[in-house]
CSV table of N, CA and C in Angstrom, one decimal:
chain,number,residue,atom,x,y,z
A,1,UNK,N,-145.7,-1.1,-137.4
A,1,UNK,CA,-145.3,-0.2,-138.4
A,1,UNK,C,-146.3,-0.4,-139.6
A,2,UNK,N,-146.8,0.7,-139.7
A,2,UNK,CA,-147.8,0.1,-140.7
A,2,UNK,C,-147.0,1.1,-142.3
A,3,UNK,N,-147.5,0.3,-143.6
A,3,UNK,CA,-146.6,0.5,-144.4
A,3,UNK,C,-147.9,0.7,-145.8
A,4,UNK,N,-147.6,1.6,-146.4
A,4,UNK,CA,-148.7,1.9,-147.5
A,4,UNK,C,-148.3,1.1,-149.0
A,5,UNK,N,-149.4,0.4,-149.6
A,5,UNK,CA,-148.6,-0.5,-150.5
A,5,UNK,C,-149.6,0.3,-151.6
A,6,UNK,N,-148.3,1.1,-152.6
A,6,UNK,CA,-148.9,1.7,-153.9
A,6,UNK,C,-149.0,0.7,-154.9
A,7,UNK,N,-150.0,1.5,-156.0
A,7,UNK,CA,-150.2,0.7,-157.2
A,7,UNK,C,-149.2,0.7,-158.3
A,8,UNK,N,-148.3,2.4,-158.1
A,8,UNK,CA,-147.5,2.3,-158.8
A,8,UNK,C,-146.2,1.4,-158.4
A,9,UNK,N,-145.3,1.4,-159.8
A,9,UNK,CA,-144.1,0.3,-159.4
A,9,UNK,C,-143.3,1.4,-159.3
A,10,UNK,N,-141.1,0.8,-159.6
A,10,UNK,CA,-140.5,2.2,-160.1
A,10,UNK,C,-140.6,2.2,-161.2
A,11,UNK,N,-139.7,3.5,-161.2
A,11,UNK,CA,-139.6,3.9,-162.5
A,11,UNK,C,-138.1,3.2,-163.0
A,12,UNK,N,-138.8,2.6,-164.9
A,12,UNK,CA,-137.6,1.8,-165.2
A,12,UNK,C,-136.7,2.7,-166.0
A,13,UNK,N,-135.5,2.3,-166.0
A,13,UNK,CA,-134.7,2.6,-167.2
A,13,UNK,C,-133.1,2.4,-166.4
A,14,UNK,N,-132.0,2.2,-167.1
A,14,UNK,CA,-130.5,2.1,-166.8
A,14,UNK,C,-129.7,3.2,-166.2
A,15,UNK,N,-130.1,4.4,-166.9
A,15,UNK,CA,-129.6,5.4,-166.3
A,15,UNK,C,-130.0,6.3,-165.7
A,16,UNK,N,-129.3,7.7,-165.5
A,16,UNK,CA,-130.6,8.6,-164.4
A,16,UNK,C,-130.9,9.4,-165.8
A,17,UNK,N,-131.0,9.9,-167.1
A,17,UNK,CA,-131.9,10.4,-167.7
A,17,UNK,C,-133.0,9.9,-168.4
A,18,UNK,N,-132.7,8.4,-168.5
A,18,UNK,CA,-134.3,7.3,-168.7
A,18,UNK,C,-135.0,7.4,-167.7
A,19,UNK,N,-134.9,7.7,-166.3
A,19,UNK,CA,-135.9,7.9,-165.4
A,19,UNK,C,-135.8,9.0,-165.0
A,20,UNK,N,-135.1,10.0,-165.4
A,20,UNK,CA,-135.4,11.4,-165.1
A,20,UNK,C,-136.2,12.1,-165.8
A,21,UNK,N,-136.8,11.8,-166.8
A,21,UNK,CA,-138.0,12.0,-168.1
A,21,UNK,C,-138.5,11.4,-167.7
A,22,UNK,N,-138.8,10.3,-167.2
A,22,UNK,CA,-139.8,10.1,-166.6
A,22,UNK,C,-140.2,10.4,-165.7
A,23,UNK,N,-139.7,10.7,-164.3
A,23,UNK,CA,-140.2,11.5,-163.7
A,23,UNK,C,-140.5,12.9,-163.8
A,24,UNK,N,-140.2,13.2,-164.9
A,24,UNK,CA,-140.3,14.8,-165.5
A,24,UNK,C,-142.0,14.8,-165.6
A,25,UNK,N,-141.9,13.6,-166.4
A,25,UNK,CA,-143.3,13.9,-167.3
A,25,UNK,C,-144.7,13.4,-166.1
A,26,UNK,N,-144.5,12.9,-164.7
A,26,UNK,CA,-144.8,13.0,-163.8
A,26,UNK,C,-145.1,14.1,-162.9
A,27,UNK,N,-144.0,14.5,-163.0
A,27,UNK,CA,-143.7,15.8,-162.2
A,27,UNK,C,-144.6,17.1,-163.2
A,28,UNK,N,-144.7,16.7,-164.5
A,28,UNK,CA,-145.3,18.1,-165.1
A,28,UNK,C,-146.6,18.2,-164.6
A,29,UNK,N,-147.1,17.0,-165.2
A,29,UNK,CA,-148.6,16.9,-164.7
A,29,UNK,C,-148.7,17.0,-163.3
A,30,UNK,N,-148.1,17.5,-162.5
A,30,UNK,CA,-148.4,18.0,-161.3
A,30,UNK,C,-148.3,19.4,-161.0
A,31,UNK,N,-147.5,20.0,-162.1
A,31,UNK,CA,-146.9,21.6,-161.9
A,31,UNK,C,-148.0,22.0,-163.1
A,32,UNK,N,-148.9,21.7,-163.7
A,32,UNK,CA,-149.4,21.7,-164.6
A,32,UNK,C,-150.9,22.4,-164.1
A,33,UNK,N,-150.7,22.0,-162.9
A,33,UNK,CA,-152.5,22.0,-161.9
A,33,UNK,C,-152.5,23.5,-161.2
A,34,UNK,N,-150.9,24.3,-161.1
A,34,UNK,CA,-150.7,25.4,-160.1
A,34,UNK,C,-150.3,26.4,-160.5
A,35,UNK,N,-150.5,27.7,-160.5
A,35,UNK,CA,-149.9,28.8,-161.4
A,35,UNK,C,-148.4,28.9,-160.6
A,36,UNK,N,-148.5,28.6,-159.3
A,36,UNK,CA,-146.8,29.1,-158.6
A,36,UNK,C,-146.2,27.8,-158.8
A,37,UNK,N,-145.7,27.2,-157.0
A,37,UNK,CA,-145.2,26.3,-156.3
A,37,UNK,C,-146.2,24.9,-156.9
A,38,UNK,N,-145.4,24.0,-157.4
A,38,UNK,CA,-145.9,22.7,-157.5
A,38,UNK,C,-146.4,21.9,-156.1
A,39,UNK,N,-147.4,21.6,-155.8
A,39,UNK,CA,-147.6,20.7,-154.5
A,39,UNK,C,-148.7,19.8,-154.6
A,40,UNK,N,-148.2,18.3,-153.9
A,40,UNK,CA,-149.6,17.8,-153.6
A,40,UNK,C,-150.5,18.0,-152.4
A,41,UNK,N,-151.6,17.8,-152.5
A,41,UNK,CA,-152.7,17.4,-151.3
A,41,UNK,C,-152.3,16.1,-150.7
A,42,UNK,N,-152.4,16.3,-149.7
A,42,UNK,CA,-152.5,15.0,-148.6
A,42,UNK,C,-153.3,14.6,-148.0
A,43,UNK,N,-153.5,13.6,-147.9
A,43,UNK,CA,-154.9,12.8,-147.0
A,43,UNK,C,-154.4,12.9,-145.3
A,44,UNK,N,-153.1,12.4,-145.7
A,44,UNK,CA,-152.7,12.3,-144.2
A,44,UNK,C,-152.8,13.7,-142.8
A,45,UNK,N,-152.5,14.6,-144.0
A,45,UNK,CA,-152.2,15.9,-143.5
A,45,UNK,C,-153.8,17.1,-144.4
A,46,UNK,N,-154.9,15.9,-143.6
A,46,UNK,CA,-156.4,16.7,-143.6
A,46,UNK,C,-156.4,17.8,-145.4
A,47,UNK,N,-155.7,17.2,-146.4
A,47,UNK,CA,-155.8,18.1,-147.4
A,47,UNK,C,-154.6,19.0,-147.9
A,48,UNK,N,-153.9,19.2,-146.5
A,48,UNK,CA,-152.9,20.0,-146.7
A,48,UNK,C,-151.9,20.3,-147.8
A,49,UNK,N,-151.1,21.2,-148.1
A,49,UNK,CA,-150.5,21.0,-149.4
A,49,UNK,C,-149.3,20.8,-148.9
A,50,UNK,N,-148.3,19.5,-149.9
A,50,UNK,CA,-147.1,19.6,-149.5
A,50,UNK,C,-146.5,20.0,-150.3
A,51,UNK,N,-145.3,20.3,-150.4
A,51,UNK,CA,-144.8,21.6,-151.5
A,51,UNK,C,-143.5,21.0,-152.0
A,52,UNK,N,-143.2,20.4,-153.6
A,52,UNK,CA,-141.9,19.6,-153.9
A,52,UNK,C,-140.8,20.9,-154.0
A,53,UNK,N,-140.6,21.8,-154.1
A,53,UNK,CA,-139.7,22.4,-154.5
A,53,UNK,C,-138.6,21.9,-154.0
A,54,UNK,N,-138.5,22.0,-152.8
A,54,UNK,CA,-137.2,21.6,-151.9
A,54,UNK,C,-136.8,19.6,-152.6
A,55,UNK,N,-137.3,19.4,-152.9
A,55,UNK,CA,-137.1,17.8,-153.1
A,55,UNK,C,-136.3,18.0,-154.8
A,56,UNK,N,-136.4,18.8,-154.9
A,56,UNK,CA,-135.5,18.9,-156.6
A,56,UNK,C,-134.1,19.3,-156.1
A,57,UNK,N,-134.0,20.2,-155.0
A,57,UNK,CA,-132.6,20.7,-154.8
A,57,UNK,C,-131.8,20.1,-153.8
A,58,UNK,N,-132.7,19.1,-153.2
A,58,UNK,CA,-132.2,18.1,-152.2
A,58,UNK,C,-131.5,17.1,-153.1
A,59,UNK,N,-132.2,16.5,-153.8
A,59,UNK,CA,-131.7,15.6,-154.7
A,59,UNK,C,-130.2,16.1,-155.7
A,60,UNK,N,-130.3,17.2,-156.2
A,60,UNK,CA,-129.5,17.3,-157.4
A,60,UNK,C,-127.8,17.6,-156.5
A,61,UNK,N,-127.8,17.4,-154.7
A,61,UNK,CA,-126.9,17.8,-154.2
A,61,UNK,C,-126.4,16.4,-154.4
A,62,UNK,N,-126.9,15.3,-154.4
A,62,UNK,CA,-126.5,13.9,-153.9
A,62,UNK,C,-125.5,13.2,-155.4
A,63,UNK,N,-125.1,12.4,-155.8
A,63,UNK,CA,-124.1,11.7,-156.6
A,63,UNK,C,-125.4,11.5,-157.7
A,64,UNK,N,-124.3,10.7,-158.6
A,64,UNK,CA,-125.5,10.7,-159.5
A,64,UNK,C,-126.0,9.3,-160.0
A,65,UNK,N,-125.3,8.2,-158.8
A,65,UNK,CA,-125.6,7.2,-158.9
A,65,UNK,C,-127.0,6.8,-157.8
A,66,UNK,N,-127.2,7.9,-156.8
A,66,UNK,CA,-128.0,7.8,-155.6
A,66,UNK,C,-129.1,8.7,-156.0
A,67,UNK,N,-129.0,9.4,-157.1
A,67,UNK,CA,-129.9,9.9,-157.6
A,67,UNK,C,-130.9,9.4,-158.3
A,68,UNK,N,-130.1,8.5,-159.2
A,68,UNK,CA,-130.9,7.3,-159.8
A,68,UNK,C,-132.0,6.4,-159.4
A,69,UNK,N,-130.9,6.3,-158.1
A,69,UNK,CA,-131.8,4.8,-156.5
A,69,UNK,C,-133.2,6.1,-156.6
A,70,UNK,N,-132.9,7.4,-156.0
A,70,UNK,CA,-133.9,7.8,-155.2
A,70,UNK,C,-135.0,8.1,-156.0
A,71,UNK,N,-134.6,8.2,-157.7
A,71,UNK,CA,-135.6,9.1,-158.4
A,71,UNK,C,-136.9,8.0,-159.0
A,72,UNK,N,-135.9,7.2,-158.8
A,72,UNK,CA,-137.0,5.8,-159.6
A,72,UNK,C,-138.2,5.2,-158.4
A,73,UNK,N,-138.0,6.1,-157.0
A,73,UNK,CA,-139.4,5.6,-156.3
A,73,UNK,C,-140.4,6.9,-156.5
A,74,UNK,N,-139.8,8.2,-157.4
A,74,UNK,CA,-140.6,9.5,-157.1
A,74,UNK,C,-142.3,9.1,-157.4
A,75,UNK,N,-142.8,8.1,-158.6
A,75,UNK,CA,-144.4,8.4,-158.7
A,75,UNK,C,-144.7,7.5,-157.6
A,76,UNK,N,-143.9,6.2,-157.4
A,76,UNK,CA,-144.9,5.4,-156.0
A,76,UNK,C,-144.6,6.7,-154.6
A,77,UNK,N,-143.6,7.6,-154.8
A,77,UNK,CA,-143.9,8.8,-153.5
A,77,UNK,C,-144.9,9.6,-153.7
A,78,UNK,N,-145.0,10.0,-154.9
A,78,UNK,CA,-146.2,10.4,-155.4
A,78,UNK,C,-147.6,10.3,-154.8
A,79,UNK,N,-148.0,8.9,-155.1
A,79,UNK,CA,-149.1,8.2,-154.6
A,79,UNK,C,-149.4,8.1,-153.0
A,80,UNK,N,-148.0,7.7,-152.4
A,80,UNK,CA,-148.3,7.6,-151.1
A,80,UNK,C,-148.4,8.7,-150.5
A,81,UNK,N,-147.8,9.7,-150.9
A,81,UNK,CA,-147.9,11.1,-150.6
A,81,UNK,C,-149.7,11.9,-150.3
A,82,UNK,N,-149.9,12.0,-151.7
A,82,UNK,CA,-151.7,12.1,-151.8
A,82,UNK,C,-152.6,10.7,-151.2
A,83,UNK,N,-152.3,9.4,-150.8
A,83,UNK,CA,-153.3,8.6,-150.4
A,83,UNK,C,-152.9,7.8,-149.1
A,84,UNK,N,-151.9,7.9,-148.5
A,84,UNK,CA,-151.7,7.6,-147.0
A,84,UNK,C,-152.2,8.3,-146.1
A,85,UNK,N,-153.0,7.0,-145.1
A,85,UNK,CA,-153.5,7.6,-144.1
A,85,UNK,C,-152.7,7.2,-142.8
A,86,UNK,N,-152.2,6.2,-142.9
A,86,UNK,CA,-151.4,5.8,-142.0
A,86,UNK,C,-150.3,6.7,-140.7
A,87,UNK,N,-150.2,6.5,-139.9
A,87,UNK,CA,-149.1,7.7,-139.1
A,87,UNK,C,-147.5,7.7,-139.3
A,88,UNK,N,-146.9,8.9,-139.8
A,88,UNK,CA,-145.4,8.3,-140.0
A,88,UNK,C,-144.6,8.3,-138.6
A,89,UNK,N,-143.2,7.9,-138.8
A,89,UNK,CA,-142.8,8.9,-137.7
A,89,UNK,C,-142.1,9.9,-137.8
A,90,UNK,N,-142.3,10.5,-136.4
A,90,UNK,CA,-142.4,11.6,-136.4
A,90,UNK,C,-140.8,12.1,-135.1
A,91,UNK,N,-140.3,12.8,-135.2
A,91,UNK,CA,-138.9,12.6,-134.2
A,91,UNK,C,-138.6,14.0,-134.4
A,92,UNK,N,-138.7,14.8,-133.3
A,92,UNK,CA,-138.5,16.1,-132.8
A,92,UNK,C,-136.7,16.5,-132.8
A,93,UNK,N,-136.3,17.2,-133.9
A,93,UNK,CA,-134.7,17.5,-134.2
A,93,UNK,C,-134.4,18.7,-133.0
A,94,UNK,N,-133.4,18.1,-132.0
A,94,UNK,CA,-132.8,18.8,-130.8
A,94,UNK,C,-131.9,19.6,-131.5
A,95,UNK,N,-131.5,19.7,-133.1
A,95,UNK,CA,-130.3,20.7,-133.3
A,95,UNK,C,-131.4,22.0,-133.7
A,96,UNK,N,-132.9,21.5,-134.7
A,96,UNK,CA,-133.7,22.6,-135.6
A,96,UNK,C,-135.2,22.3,-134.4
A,97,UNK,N,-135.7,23.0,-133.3
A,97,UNK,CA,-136.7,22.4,-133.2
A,97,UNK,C,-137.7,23.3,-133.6
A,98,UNK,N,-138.1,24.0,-134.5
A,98,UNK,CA,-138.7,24.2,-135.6
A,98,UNK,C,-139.3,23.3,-136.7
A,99,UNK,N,-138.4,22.6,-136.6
A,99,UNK,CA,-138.6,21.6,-137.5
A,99,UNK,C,-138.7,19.8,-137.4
A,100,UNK,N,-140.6,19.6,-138.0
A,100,UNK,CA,-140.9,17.9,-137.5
A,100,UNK,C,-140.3,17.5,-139.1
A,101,UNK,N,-139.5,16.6,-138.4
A,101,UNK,CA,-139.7,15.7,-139.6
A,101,UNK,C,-140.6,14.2,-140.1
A,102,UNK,N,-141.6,14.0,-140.7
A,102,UNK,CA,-142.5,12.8,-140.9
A,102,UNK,C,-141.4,12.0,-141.7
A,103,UNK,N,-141.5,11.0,-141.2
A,103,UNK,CA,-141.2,9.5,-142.0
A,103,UNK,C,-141.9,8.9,-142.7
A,104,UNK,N,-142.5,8.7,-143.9
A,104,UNK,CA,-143.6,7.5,-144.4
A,104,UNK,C,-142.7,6.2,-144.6
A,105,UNK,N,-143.5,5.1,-144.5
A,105,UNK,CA,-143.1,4.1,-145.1
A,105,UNK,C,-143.9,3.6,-146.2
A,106,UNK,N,-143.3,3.4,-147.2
A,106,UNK,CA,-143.8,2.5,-148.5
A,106,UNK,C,-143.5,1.4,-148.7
A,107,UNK,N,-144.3,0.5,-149.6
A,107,UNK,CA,-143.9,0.0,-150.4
A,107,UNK,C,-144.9,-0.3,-151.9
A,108,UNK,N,-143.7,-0.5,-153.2
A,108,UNK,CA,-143.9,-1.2,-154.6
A,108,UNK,C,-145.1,-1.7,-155.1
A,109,UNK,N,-145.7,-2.0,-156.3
A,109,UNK,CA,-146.3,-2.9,-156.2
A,109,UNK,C,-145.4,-4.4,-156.6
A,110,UNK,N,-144.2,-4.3,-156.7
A,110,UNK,CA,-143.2,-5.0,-156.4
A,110,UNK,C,-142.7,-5.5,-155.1
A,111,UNK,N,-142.9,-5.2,-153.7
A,111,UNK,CA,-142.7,-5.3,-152.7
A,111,UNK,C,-141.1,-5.2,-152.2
A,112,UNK,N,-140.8,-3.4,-152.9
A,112,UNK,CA,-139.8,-2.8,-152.5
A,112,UNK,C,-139.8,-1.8,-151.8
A,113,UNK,N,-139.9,-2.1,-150.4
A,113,UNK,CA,-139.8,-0.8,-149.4
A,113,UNK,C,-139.4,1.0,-149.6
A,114,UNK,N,-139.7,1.6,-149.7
A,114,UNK,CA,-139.3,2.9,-149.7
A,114,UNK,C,-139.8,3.9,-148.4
A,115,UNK,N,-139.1,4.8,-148.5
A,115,UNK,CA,-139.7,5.9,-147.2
A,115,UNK,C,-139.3,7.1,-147.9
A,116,UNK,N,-140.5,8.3,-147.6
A,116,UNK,CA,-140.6,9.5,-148.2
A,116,UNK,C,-140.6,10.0,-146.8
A,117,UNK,N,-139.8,11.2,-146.9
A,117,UNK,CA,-139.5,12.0,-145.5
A,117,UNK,C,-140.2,13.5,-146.3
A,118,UNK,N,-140.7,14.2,-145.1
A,118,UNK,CA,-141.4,15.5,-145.3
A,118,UNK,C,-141.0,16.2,-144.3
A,119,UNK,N,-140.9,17.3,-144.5
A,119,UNK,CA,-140.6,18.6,-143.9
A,119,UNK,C,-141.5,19.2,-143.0
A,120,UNK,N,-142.1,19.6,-141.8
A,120,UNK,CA,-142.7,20.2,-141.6
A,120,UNK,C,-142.2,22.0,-140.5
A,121,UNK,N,-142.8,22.8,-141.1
A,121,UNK,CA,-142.0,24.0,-140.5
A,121,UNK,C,-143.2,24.3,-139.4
A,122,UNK,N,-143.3,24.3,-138.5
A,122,UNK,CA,-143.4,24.5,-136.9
A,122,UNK,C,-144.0,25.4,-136.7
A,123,UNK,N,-144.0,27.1,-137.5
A,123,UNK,CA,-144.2,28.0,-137.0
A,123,UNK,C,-144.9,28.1,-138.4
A,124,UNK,N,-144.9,27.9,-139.5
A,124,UNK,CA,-145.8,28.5,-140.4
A,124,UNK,C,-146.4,27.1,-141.2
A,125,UNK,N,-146.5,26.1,-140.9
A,125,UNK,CA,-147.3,24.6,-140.7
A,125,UNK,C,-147.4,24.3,-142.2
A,126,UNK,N,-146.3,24.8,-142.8
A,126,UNK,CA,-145.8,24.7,-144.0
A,126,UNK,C,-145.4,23.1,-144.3
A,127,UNK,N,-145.5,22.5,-145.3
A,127,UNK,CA,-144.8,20.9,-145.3
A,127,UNK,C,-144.2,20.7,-146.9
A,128,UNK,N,-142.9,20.2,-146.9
A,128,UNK,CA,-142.2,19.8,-148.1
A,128,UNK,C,-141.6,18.5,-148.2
A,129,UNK,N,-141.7,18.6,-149.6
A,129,UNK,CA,-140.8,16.8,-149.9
A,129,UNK,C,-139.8,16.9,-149.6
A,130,UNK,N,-139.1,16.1,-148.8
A,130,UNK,CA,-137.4,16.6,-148.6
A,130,UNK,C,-136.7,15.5,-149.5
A,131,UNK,N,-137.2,14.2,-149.2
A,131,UNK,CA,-136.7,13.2,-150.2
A,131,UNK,C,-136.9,11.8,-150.1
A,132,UNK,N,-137.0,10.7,-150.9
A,132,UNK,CA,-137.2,9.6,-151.3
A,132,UNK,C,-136.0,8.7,-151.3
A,133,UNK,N,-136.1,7.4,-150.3
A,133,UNK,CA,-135.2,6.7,-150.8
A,133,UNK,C,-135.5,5.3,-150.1
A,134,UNK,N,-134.8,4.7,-150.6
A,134,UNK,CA,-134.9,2.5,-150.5
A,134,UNK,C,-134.6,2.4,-149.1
């Protein structure tokens, strides 16, 4: 299992709107670069663009204590996102098979594991953030 170790740490703060501003102000400077859809480039995926929209409306379904867990890995997903080269996995859904989903594994520069899952659509080789978590 090979595992990508970012420079970035989490993101600190007690509650989820100390680290929800923070990842805001992350997240701008990325929507900041695109006149539409926010997305990064990927190393892993030859350049490709992956596309966060979906990873805002994934998240805001979940509690708001697991929102917290998930949002404080968003810049170290960030990084691993644009600079992993490593292979995730990868596991072919028998219910959608349209749809691959990649696994990354991370970790901290605290040596706290995380894994960013991505989307990939099959037929239009489309890829999104679906979500972040410990």
């Amino acid at each position: 299992m090979d595992v990508y170790k970012t420079k970035a740490g989490k993101l600190t703060g007690t509650n989820f709107h100390e680290v929800w501003r923070k990842a805001l102000l992350v997240f701008k400077q990325i929507k900041k670069k695109s006149k539409r859809q926010p997305y990064l480039r990927s190393v892993y995926f030859n350049k490709e663009k992956v596309f966060l929209n979906l990873f805002w409306a994934h998240l805001f379904e979940k509690a708001i204590g697991d929102r917290l867990r998930r949002l404080k890995y968003f810049e170290a997903a960030v990084e691993l996102i644009e600079h992993t080269r490593f292979r995730p996995s990868t596991k072919v859904d028998p219910n959608n098979p349209g749809v691959l989903p990649h696994r990354f594994n991370g970790v901290t520069k605290t040596r706290e594991f995380f894994y960013v899952q991505i989307k990939e659509n099959v037929s239009s080789q489309k890829k999104y953030l679906i979500s972040i978590f410990p």
